[in-house]
Short mmCIF file of C-alpha atoms (C1' of nucleotides) in Angstrom, two decimals:
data_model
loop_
_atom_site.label_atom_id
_atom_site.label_comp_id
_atom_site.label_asym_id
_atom_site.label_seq_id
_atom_site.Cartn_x
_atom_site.Cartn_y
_atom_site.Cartn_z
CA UNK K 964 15.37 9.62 32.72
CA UNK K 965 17.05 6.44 32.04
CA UNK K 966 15.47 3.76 30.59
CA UNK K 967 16.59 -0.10 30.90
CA UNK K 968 16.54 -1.85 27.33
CA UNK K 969 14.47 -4.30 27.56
CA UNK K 970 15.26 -7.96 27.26
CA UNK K 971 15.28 -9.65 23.59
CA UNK K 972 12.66 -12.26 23.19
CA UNK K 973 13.94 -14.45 20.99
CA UNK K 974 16.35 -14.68 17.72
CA UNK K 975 13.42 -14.23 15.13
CA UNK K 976 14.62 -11.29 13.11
CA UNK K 977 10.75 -10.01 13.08
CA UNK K 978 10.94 -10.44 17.02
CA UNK K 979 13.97 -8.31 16.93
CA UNK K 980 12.46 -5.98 14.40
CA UNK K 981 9.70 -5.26 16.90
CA UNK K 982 11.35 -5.32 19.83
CA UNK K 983 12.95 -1.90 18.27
CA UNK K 984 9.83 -0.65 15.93
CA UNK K 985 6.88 -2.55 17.40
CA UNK K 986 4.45 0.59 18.92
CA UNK K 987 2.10 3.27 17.19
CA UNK K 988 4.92 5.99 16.83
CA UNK K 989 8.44 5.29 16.30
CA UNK K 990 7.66 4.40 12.44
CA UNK K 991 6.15 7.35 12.45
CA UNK K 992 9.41 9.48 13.18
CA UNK K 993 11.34 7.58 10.34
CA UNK K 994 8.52 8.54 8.02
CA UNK K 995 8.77 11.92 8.52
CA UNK K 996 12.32 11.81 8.60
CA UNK K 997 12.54 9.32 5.25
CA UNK K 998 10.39 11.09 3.22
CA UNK K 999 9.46 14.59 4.70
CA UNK K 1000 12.86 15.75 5.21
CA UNK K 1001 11.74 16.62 8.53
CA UNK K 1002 14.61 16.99 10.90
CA UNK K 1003 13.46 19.25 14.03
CA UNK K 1004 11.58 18.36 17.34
CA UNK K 1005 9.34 20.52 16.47
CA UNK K 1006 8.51 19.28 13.00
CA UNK K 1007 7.59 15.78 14.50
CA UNK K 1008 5.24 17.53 16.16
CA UNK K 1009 3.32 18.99 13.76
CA UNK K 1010 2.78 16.16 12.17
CA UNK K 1011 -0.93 14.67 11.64
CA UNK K 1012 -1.00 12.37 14.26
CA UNK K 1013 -0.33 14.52 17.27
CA UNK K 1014 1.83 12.68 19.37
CA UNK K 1015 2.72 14.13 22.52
CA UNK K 1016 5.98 16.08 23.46
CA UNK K 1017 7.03 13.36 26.16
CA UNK K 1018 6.52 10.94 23.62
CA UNK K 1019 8.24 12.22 21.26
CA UNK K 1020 11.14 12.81 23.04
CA UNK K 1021 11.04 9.32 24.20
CA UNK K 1022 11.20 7.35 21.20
CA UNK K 1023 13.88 10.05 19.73
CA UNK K 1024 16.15 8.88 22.93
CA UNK K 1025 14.72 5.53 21.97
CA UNK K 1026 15.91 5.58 18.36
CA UNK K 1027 18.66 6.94 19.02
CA UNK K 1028 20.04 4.49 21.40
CA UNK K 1029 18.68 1.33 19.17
CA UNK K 1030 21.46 3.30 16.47
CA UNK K 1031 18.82 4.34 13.98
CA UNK K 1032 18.68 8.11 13.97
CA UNK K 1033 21.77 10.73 15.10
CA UNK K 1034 21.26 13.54 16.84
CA UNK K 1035 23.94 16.87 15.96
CA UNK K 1036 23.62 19.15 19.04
CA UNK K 1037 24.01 21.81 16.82
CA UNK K 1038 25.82 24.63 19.23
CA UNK K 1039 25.84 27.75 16.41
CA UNK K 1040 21.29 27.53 17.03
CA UNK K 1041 21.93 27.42 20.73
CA UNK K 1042 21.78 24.07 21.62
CA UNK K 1043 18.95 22.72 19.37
CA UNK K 1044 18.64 18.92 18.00
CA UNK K 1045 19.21 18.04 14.35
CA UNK K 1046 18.00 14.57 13.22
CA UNK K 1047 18.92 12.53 10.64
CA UNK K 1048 18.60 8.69 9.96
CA UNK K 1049 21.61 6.56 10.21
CA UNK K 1050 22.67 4.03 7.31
CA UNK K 1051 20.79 1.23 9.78
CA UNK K 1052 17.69 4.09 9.18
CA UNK K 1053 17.84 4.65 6.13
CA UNK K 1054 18.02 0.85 5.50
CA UNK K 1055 14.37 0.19 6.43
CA UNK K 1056 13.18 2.10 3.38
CA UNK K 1057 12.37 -1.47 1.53
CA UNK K 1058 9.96 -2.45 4.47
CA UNK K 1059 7.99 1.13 4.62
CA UNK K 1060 7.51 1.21 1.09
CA UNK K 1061 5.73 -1.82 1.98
CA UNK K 1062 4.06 -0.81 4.64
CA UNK K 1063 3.09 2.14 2.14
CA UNK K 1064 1.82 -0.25 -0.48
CA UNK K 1065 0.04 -2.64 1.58
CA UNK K 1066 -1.51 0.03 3.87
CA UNK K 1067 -2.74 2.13 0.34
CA UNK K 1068 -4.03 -1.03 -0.92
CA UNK K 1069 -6.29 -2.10 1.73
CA UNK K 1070 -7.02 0.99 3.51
CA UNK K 1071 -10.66 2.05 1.93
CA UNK K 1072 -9.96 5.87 3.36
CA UNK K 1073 -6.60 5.88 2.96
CA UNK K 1074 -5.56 9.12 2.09
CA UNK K 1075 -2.48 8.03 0.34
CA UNK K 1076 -0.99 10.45 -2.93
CA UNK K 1077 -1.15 7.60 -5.37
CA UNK K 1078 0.70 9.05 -7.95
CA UNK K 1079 3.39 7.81 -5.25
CA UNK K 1080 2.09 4.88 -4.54
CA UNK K 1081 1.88 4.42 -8.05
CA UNK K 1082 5.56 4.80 -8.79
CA UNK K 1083 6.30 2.21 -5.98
CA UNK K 1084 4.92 -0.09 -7.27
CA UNK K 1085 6.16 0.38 -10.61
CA UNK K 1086 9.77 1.44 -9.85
CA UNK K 1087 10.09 0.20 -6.56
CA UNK K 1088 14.04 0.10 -7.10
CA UNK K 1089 14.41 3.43 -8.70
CA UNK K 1090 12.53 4.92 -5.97
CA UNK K 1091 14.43 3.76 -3.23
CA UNK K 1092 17.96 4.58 -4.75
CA UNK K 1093 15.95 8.12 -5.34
CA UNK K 1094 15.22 8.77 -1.47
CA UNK K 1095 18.81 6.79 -0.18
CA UNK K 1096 20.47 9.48 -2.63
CA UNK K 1097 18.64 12.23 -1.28
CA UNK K 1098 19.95 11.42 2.60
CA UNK K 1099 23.03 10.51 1.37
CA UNK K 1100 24.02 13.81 -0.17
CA UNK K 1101 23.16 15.81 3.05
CA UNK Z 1445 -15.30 -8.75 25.98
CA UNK Z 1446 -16.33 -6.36 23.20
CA UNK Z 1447 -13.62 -3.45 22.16
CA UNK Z 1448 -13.79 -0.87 20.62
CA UNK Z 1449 -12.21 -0.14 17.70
CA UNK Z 1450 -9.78 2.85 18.46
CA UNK Z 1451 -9.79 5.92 15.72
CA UNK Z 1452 -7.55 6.16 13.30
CA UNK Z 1453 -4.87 9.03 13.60
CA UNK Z 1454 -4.72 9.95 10.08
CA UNK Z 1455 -5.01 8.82 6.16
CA UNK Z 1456 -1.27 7.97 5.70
CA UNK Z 1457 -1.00 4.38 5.05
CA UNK Z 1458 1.78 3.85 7.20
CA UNK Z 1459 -0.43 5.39 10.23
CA UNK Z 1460 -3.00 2.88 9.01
CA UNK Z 1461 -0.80 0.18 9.31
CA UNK Z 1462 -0.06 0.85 12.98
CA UNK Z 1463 -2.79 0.88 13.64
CA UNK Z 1464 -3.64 -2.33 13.23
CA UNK Z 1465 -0.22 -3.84 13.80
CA UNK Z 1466 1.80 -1.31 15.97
CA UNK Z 1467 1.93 -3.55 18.78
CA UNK Z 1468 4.94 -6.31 19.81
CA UNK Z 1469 2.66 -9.59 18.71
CA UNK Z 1470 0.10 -9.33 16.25
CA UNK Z 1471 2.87 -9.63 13.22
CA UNK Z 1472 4.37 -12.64 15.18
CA UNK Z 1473 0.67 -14.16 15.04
CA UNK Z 1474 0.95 -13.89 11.35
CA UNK Z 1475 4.59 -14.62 11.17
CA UNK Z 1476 3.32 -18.47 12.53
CA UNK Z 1477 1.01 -18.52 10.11
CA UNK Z 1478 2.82 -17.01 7.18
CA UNK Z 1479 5.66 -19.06 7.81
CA UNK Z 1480 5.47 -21.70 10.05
CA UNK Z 1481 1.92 -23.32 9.23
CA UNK Z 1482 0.60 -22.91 12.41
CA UNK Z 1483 -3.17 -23.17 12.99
CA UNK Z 1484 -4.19 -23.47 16.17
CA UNK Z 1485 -4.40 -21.93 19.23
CA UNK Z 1486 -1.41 -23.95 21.38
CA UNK Z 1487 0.72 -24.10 18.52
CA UNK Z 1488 0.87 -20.58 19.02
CA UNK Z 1489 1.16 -20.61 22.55
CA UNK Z 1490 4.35 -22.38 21.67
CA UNK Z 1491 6.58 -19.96 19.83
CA UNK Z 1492 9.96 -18.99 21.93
CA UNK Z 1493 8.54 -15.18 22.70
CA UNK Z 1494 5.77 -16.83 25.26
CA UNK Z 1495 2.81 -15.33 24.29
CA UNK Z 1496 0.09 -15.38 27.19
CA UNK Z 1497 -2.99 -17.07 26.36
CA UNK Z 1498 -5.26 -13.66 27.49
CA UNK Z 1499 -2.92 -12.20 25.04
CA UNK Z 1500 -3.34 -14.13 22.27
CA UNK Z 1501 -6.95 -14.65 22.42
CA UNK Z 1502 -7.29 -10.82 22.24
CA UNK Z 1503 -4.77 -10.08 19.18
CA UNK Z 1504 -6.59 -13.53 17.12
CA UNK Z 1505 -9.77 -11.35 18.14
CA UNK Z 1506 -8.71 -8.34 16.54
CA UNK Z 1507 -6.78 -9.86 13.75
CA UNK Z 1508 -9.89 -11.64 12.54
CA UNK Z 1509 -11.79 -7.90 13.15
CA UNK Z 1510 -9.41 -6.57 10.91
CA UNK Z 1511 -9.87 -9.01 8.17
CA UNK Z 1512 -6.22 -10.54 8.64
CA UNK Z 1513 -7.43 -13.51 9.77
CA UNK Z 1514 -10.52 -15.77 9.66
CA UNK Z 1515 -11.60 -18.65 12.40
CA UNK Z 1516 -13.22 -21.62 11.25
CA UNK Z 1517 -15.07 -23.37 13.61
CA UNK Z 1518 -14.10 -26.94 13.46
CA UNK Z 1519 -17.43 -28.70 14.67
CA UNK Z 1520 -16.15 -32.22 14.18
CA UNK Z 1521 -12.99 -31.94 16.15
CA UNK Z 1522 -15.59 -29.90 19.52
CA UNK Z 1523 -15.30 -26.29 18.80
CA UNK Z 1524 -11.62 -25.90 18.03
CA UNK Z 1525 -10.75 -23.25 16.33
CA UNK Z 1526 -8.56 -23.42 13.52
CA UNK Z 1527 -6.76 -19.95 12.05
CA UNK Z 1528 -5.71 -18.94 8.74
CA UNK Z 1529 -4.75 -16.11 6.69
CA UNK Z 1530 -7.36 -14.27 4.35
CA UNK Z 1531 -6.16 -12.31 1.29
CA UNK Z 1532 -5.29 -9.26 2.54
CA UNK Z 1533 -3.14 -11.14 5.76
CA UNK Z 1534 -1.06 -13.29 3.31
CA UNK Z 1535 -0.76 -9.28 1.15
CA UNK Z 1536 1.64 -8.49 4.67
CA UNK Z 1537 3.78 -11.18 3.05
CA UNK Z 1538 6.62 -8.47 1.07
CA UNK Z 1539 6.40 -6.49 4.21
CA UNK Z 1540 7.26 -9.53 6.59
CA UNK Z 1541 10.13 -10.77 4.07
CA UNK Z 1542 11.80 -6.66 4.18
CA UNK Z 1543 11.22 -7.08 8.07
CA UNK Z 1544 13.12 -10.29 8.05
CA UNK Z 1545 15.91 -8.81 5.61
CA UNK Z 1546 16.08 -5.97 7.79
CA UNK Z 1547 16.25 -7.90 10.94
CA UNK Z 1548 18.54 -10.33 10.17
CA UNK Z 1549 20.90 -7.85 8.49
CA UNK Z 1550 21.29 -5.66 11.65
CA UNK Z 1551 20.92 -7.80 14.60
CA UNK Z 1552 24.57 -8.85 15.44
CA UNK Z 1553 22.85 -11.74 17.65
CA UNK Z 1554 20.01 -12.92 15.21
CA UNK Z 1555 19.27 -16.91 14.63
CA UNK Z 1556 17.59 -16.35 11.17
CA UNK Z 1557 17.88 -19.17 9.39
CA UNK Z 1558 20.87 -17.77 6.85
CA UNK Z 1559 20.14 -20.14 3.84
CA UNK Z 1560 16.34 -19.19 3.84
CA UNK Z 1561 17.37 -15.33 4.00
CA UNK Z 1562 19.95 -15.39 1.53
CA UNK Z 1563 17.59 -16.86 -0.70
CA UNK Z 1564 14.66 -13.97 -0.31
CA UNK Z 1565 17.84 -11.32 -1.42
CA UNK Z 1566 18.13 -13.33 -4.23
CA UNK Z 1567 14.72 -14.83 -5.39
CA UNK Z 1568 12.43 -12.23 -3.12
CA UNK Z 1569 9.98 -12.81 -6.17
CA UNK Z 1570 9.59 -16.48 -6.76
CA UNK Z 1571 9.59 -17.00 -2.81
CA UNK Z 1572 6.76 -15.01 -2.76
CA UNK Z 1573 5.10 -16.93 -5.00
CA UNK Z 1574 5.93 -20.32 -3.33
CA UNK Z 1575 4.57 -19.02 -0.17
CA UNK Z 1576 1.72 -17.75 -1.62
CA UNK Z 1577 0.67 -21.26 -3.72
CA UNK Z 1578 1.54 -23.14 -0.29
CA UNK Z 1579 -1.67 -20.96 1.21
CA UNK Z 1580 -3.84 -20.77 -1.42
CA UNK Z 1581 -3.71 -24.44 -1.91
CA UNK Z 1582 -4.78 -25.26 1.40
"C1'" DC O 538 -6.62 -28.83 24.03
"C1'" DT O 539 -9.05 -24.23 23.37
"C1'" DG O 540 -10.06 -20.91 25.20
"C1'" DT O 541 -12.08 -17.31 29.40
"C1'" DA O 542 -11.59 -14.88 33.38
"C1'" DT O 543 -9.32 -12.54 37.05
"C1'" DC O 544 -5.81 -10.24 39.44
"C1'" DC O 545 -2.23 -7.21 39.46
"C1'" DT O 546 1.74 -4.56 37.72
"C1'" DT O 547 3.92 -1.89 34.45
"C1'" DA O 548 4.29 0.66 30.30
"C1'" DG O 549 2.16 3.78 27.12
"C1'" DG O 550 0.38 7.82 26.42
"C1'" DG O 551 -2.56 12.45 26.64
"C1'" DA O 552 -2.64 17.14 28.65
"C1'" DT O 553 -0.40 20.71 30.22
"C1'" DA O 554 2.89 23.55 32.65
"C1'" DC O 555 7.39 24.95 32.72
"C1'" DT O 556 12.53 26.11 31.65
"C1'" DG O 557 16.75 27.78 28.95
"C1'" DC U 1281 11.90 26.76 19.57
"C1'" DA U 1282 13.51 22.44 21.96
"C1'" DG U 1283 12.89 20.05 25.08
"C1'" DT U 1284 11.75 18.39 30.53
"C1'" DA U 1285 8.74 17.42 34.06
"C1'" DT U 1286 4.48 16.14 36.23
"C1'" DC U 1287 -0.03 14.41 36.75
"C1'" DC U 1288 -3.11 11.04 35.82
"C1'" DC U 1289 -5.45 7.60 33.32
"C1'" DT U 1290 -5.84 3.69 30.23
"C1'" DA U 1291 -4.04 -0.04 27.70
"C1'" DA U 1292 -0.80 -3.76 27.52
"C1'" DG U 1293 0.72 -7.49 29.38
"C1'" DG U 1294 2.34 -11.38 32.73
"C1'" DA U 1295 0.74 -15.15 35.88
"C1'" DT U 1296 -2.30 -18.22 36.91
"C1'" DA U 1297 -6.67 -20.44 37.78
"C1'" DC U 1298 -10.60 -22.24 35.72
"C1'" DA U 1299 -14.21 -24.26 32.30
"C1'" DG U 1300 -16.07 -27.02 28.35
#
DNA sequence: CTGTATCCTTAGGGATACTG
DNA sequence: CAGTATCCCTAAGGATACAG
């Protein structure tokens, strides 16, 4: 299936920001990509959440076009998808760390592990040169 | 119209997030307030991605619902309402600041304002602050 | 000006079956 | 396992008219 993109709203770098991001799962994928090492379709699947297979494989095709994630057709496993973020990816670990931090801070249930959370907030910087080394060196 | 809330999918903060902001307006909502000192209901109606007004009134709804938001009723100026952030709204700030970095870094078209961006890379903290004090005070 | 309400279309998404 | 495809329903959203 091919999709049309659709049309920019406006030049607000949050408007683009959604425009690409703005839905229940996409952010989702980059999580478990960013900090699960999770790299499979059917990885993304298992996650919490449950999102559907059609789904899924939408906002893969999605992400990939919008030059966030790569997929490596890798041909030695017959055929099946490798994913890995892109430098553009990888680059929107400041905002989910914030995401993380706001969401653990005013979610009363939030099932956060704040020893994490924790850390974040302490060595914010440390931790993201931490995970960006981790992808890089893959 | 009453709504109910929808479930949440899991504990991870990020999920929680989503939740209440996984859609293509509600952070532009806050991004006029945040930013832009917008407070009522056609200023909104204003901003260049042409919200629809059955749109907005739903998302103010659920922003207030979520605690992002409150509504005063203005009984002087004939039941207008006027909109601000609460605590944990104006808490989305570092997250809306990354999304702005982010956007502005990636989008080859964007019309961020350059002077106010290169100024969160280099004082992210004391803007922060400034934006903060400019709501509190109010 | 601040909303509500209605109509209608499209996009999002859940469930599930199916293929290489 | 890694997707594709289909069915079907609901939510999101655009346009516009209307009310206090």
């Amino acid at each position: 299936m091919s999709r049309a993109k659709p049309a920019r709203r406006s030049g607000c770098p949050i408007s683009y920001t959604l425009d690409l991001l703005g839905d229940k799962w996409s952010l989702l994928v980059i999580r478990d990509l960013m900090f699960f090492g999770k790299r499979r379709y059917g990885e993304f699947l298992e996650s919490a959440e449950g999102i559907a297979t059609n789904i899924l494989a939408d906002r893969l095709e999605r992400l990939e076009g919008a030059g966030l994630i790569t997929r490596n057709e890798d041909s030695a496993t017959g055929g099946k998808g490798e994913y890995a973020l892109t430098a553009k990816g990888l680059d929107l670990l400041p905002v989910v760390l914030e995401l993380i931090l706001w969401g653990a801070h005013h979610d009363p249930k939030t099932g956060a592990p704040m020893e994490f959370v924790r850390r974040v907030k302490r060595d914010r910087d440390a931790v993201i040169k931490e995970i960006r080394a981790r992808h890089e060196n893959r």
